[in-house]
Amino acid sequence: MSESEKNRITVDIYGQHYTIVGTEAPDTIRFVCSKVDDKMREINSANPYLDTGRLAVLTAVNAVNDYIKLQEKYEDLERQIKQLKD
């Protein structure tokens, strides 16, 4: 499959069906969606009175926070590798 071909996958996230269109492999799309579903359920278990909109926003905030932390670790490792090479 070429990079420009799009996959259309129907997934279930927090009890709602979504059609996701993307160039990633179907298994990758399903995996990402399952992680979003897992995180929403995790946050809901700690905050059961949140409506779905607020739950979605908190899930997005958590995901971006995790991404930023990983990005910082990655950049730190790149600096360490560069120092070892110099």
Coordinates of C-alpha atoms in Angstrom, one line a residue, residues 13-14 18 36 39-41 43-44 47 50-66:
I13 CA -14.1 4.7 21.7
Y14 CA -15.9 5.1 25.0
Y18 CA -16.1 6.5 14.9
V36 CA -7.6 6.6 23.8
K39 CA -7.3 6.5 28.9
M40 CA -10.8 7.8 28.9
R41 CA -12.0 4.8 31.0
I43 CA -9.9 9.0 33.9
N44 CA -13.6 8.2 34.2
N47 CA -13.8 11.1 38.0
L50 CA -17.5 14.1 34.3
D51 CA -19.6 14.5 31.2
T52 CA -18.2 13.1 27.9
G53 CA -16.9 16.4 26.6
R54 CA -14.9 17.2 29.8
L55 CA -13.7 13.6 29.8
A56 CA -12.5 13.9 26.2
V57 CA -10.7 17.2 27.0
L58 CA -8.9 15.7 30.1
T59 CA -7.9 12.7 28.0
A60 CA -6.4 15.1 25.3
V61 CA -4.6 17.1 28.0
N62 CA -3.2 13.9 29.5
A63 CA -2.1 12.6 26.0
V64 CA -0.4 15.9 25.1
N65 CA 1.3 16.0 28.6
D66 CA 2.6 12.4 28.0

